[in-house]
Coordinates of C-alpha atoms in Angstrom, one line a residue:
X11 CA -9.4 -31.3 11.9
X12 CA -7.7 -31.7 8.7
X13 CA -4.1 -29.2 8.4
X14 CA -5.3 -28.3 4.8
X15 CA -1.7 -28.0 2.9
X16 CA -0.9 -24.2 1.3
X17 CA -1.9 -26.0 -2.2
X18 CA -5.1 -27.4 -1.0
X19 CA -6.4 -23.8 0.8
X20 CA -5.1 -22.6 -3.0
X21 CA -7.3 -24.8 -4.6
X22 CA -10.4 -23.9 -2.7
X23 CA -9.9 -20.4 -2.4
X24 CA -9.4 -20.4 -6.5
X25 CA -13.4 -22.8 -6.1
X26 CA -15.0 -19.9 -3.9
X27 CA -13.2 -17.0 -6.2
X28 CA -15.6 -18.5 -8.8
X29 CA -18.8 -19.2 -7.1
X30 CA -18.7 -16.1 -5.7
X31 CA -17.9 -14.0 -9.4
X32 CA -20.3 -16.0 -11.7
X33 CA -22.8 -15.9 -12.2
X34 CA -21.8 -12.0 -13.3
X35 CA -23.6 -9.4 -10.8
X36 CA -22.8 -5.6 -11.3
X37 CA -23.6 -4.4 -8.4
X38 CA -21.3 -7.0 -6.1
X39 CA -18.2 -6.5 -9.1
X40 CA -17.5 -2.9 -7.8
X41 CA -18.4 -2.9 -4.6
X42 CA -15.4 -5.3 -4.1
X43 CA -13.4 -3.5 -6.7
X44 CA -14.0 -0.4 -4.0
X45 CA -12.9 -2.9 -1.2
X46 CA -9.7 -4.2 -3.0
X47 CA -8.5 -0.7 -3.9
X48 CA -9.1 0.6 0.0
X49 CA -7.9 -2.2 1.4
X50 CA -4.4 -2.7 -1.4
X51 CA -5.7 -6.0 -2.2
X52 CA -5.4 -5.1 -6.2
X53 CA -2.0 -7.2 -7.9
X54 CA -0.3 -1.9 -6.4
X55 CA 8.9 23.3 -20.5
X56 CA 9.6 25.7 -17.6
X57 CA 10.0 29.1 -18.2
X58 CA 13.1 30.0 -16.3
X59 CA 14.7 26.6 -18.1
X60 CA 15.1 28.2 -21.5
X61 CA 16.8 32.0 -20.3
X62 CA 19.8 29.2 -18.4
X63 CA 20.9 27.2 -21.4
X64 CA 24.0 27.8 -22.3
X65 CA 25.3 30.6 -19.4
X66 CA 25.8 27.6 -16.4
X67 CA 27.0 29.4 -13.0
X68 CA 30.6 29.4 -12.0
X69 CA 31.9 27.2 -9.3
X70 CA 33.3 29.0 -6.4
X71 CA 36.6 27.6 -4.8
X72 CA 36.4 26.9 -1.2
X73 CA 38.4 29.9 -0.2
X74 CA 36.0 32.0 -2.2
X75 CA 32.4 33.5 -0.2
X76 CA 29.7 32.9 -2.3
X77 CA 28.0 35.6 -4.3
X78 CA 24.5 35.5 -4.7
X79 CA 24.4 37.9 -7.9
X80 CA 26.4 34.9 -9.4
X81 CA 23.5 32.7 -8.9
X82 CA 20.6 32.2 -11.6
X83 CA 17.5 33.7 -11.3
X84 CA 16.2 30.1 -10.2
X85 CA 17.7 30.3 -7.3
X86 CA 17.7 33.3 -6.2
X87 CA 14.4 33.4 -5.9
X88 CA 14.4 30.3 -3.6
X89 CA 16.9 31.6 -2.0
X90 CA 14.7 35.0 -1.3
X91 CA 11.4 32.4 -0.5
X92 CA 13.5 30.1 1.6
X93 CA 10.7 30.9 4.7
X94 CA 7.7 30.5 2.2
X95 CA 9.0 26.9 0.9
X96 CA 9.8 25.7 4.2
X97 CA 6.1 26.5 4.9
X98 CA 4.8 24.8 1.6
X99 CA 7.0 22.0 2.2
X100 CA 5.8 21.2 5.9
X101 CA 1.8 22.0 4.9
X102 CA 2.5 19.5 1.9
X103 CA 4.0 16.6 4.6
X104 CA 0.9 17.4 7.4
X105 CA -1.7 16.8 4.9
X106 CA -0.6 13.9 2.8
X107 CA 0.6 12.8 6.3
X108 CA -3.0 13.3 7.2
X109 CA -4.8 12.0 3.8
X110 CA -2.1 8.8 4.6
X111 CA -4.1 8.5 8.2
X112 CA -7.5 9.2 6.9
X113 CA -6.6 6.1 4.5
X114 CA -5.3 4.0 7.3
X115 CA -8.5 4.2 9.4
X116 CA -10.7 3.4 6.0
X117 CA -8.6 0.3 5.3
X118 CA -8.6 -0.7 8.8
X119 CA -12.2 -1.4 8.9
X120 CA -12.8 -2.2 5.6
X121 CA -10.5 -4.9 5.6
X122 CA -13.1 -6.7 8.1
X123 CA -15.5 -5.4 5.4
X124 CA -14.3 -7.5 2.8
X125 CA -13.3 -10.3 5.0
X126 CA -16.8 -10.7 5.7
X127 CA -18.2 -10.1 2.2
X128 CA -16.1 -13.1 1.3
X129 CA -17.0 -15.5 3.8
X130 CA -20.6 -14.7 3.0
X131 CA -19.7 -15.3 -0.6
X132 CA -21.7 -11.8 -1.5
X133 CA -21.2 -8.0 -1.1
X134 CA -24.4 -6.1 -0.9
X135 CA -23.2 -2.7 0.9
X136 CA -20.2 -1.0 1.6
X137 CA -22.2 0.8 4.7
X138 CA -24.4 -1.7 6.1
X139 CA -20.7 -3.2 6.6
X140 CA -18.8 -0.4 7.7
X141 CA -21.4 0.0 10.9
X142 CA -20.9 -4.0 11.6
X143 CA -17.1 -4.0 11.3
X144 CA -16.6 -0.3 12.7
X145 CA -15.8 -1.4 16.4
X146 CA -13.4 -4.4 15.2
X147 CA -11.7 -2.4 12.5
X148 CA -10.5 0.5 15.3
X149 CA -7.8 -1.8 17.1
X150 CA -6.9 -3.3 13.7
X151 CA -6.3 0.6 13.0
X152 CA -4.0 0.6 16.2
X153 CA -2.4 -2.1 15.2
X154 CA -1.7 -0.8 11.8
X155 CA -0.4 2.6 13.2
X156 CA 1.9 1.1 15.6
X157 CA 3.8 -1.3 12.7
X158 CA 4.2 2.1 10.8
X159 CA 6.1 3.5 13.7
X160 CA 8.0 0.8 14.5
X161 CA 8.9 0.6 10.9
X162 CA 9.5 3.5 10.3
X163 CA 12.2 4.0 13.5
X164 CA 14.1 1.1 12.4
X165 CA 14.4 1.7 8.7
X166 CA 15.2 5.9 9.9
X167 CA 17.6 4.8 12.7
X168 CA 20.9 3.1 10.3
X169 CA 20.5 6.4 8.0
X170 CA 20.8 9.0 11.1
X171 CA 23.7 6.9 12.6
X172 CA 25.9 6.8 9.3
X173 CA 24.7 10.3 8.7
X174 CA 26.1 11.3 11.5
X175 CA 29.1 9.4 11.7
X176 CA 30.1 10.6 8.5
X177 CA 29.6 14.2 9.8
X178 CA 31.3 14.0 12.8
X179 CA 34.5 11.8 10.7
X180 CA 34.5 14.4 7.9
X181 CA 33.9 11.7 5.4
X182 CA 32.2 14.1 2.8
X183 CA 34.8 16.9 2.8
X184 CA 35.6 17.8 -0.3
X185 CA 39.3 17.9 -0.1
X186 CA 39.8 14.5 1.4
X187 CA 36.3 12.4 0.8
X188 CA 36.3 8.7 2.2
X189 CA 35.3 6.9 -0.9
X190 CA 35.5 3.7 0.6
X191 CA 33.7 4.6 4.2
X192 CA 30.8 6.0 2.2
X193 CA 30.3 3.2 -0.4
X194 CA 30.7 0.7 2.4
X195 CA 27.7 2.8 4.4
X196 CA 25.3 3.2 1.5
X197 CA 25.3 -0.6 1.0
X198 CA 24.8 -1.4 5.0
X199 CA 21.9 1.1 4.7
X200 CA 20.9 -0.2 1.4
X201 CA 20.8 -3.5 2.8
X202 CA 19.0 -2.6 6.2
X203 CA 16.4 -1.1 4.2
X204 CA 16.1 -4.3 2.5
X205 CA 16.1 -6.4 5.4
X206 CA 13.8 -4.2 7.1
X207 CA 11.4 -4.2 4.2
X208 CA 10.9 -7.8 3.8
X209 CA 10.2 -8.5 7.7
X210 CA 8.0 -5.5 7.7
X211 CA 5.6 -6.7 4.4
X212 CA 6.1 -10.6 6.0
X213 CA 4.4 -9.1 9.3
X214 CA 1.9 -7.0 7.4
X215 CA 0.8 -10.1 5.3
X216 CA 0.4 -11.8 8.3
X217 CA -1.7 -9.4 9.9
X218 CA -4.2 -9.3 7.2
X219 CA -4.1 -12.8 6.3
X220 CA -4.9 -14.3 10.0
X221 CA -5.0 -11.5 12.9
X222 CA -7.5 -9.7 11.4
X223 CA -9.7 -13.0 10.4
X224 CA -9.5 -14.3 13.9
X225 CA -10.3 -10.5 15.1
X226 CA -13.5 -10.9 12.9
X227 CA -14.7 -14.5 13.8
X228 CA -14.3 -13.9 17.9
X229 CA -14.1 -10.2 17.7
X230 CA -10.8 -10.3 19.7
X231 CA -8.5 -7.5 20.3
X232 CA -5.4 -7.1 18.0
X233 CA -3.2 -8.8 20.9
X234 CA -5.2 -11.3 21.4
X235 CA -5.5 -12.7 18.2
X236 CA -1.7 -12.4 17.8
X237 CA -1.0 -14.2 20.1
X238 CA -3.3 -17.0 18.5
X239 CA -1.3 -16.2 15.3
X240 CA 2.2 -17.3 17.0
X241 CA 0.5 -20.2 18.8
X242 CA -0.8 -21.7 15.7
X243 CA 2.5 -20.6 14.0
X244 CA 4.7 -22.5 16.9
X245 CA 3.2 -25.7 16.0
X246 CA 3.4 -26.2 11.9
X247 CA 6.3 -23.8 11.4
X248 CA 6.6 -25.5 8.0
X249 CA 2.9 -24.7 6.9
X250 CA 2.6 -21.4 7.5
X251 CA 6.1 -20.5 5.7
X252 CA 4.7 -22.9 2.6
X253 CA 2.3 -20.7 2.9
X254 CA 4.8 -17.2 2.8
X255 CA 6.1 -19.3 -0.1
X256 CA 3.0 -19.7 -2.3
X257 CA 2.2 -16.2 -1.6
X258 CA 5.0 -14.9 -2.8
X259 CA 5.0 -16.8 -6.1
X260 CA 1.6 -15.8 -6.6
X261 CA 2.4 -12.1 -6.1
X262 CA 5.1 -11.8 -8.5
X263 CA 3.3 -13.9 -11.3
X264 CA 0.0 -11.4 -10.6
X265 CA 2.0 -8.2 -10.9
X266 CA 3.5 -9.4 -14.0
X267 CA 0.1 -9.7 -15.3
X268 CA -1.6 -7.1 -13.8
X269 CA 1.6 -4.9 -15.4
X270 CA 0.8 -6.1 -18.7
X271 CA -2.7 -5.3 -18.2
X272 CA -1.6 -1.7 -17.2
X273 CA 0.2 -1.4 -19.8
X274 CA -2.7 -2.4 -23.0
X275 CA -5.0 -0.2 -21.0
X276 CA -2.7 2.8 -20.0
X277 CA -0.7 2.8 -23.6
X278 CA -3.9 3.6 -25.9
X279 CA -4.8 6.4 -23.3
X280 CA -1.2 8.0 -23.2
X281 CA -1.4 7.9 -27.2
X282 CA -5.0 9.2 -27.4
X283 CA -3.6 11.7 -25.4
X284 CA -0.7 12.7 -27.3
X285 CA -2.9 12.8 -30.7
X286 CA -4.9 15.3 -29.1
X287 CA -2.3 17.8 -28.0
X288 CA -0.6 17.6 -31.8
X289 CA -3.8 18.0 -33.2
X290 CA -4.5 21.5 -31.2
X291 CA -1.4 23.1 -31.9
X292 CA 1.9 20.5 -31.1
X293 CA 3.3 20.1 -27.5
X294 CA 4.2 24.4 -28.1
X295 CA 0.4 24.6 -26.3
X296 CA 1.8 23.7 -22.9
X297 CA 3.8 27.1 -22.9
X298 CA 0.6 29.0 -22.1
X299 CA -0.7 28.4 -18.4
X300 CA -4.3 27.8 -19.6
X301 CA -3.3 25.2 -21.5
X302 CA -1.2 23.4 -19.6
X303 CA -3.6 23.7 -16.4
X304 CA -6.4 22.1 -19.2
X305 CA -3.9 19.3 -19.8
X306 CA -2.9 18.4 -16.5
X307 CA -6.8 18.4 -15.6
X308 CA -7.5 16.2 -18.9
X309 CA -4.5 14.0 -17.5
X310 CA -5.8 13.3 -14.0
X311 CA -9.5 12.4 -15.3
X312 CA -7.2 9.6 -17.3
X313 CA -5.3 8.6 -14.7
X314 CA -8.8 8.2 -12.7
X315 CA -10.2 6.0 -15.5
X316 CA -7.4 3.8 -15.7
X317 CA -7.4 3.3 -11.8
X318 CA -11.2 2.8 -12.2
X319 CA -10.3 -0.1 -15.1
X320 CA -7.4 -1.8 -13.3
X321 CA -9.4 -1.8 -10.1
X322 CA -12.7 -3.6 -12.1
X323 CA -10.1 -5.6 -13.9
X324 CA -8.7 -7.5 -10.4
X325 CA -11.8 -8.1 -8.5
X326 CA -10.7 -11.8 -9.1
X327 CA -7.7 -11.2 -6.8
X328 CA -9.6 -9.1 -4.4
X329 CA -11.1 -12.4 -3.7
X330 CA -8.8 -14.8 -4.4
X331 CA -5.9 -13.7 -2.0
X332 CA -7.9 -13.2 0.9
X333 CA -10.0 -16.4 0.4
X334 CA -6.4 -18.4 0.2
X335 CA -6.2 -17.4 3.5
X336 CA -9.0 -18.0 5.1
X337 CA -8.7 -21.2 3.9
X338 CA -5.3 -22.1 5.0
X339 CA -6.2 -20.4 8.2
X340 CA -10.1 -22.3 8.6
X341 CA -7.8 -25.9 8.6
X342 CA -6.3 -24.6 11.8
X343 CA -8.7 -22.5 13.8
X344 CA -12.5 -24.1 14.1
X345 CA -14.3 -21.0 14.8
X346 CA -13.4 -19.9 11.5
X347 CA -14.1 -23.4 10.0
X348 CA -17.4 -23.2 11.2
X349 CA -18.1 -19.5 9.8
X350 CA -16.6 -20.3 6.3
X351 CA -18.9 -23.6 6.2
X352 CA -22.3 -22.0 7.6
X353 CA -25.2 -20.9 4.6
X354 CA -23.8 -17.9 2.8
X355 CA -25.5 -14.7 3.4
X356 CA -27.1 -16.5 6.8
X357 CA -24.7 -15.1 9.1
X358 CA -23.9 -15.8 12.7
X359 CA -24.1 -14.2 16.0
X360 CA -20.8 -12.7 16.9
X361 CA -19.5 -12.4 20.8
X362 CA -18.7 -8.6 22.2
X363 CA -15.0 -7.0 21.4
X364 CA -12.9 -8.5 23.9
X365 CA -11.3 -5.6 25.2

């Protein structure tokens, strides 16, 4: 078999965007515009305000006990709902928390979704898929979860040690503050974060790119196929990080133009907007809590359009990105070779989930 270069598999997957997108069919055009947006494959006046101005709250010196009849209203009544906002603020973390899980799980399997709606070269239904790809998507779920986790500890663990290091030193004491000791730890964490970050989306992209396309063709476990991901890794380092390489370029020339496009389609609608609000009565409307409630409604049916445009907009990379790896991938694993190259839409009979 052939090792297809990074440029060739770019080549092809660029020839199977377009057989696949023209001719023009509706009802294939959103369903992978759903699929790309799931899966992330789209190239991502108060009233207490106004009584404050111009009376700002003395400072007390370090000997002094603070009063709380010094405070403004503001915060005093955060101070007297401290219990309540803890509340509000934990609810608010369990259920995006939660919403962030629901969306996990969803991407999980539909990534296998799309992965097969592109090797078929067609998309006829979102469920139809979601029962075939259900059982393989789980332990991609697992998987997914698990690099969270991991992620999240390490990036977390270089804050809590300098955090409390600095406690512990006295570095933010406001009589003698270590200037140098805290610059020099906000660039280590800075850096960490950065560090972190890149191995993280590097790990991520190779996940989607060849674990979970050798988890569809053999219906392997996550494991399983990663350990066939470092195999064929081991033996053409230089491919697969060409490959990192082209990726890379081609994200950050797509989000340039998929910011530009954000912008001539989100610009008119921010101005529409604007016209609207002086024409009822000037931006003075948003003082009254109808009105504001009306505009804040108004605003999230735009910001729903506009995420229903981009996402119609960048069904070309929905297919483009994946299909570069499959490619690239299909040059160095036959099993996948063989599914890319049977009749689209014919299928073929998959093994059990190796468990």
């Amino acid at each position: 078999m052939s090792r297809r270069s990074a440029f060739d598999a770019l080549s092809l997957a660029f020839q199977h965007s377009r057989q696949q997108l023209w001719p023009f069919r509706w009802s294939q055009w959103w369903r992978l515009a759903v699929l790309g947006f799931v899966t992330g494959e789209l190239g991502g006046g108060g009233g207490g305000v106004g009584r404050s101005v111009g009376r700002l709250p003395s400072i007390p010196s370090s000997s002094d006990t603070p009063d709380v009849s010094t405070w403004p209203p503001d915060l005093t009544w955060f101070q007297d709902h401290v219990a309540l906002i803890i509340t509000a603020a934990l609810v608010i973390v369990v259920i995006v928390g939660l919403l962030l899980l629901l969306w996990t799980y969803v991407s999980s399997i539909c990534r296998f979704v799309l992965i097969d709606a592109i090797v078929s070269k067609r998309c006829d239904g979102i469920r139809a898929g979601w029962a075939k790809w259900r059982d393989v998507g789980r332990p991609y779920f697992v998987w997914q979860l698990l690099l969270q986790l991991v992620v999240t500890i390490v990036a977390a663990a270089p804050v809590l040690v300098v955090l409390i290091v600095a406690w512990r030193a006295g570095w933010f004491e406001p009589e003698h503050p270590n200037t140098a000791a805290i610059v020099a730890s906000l660039l280590a964490i800075v850096g960490t974060l950065i560090v972190v970050g890149v191995i993280a989306m590097v790990v991520y992209v190779l996940g989607k790119d060849f674990v979970a396309p050798i988890m569809a063709v053999d219906r392997r476990g996550w494991r399983d196929a990663w350990k066939q991901t470092i195999a064929l890794m081991r033996v053409e380092p230089g491919s697969f990080a060409a490959y990192i390489g082209v990726k890379i370029v081609m994200t950050i020339v797509v989000g340039i133009l998929v910011a530009v496009a954000a912008l001539v389609v989100l610009v008119p609608l921010v101005l529409a907007g604007i016209a609207i609000v002086v024409s009822i009565g000037g931006f003075d409307v948003l003082q009254h809590p109808e009105m504001l409630v009306l505009v804040i409604a108004a605003g999230g049916v735009v910001l729903l359009l506009f995420a229903i445009v981009m996402a119609c907009l960048c069904v070309p990379l929905v297919v483009l990105f994946p299909a570069y790896g499959l490619y690239f991938l299909a040059a160095r694993y036959p099993s996948l070779d063989a599914w890319l190259a049977s009749e689209p839409g014919a299928g073929r009979d998959m093994p059990a989930l190796a468990t």
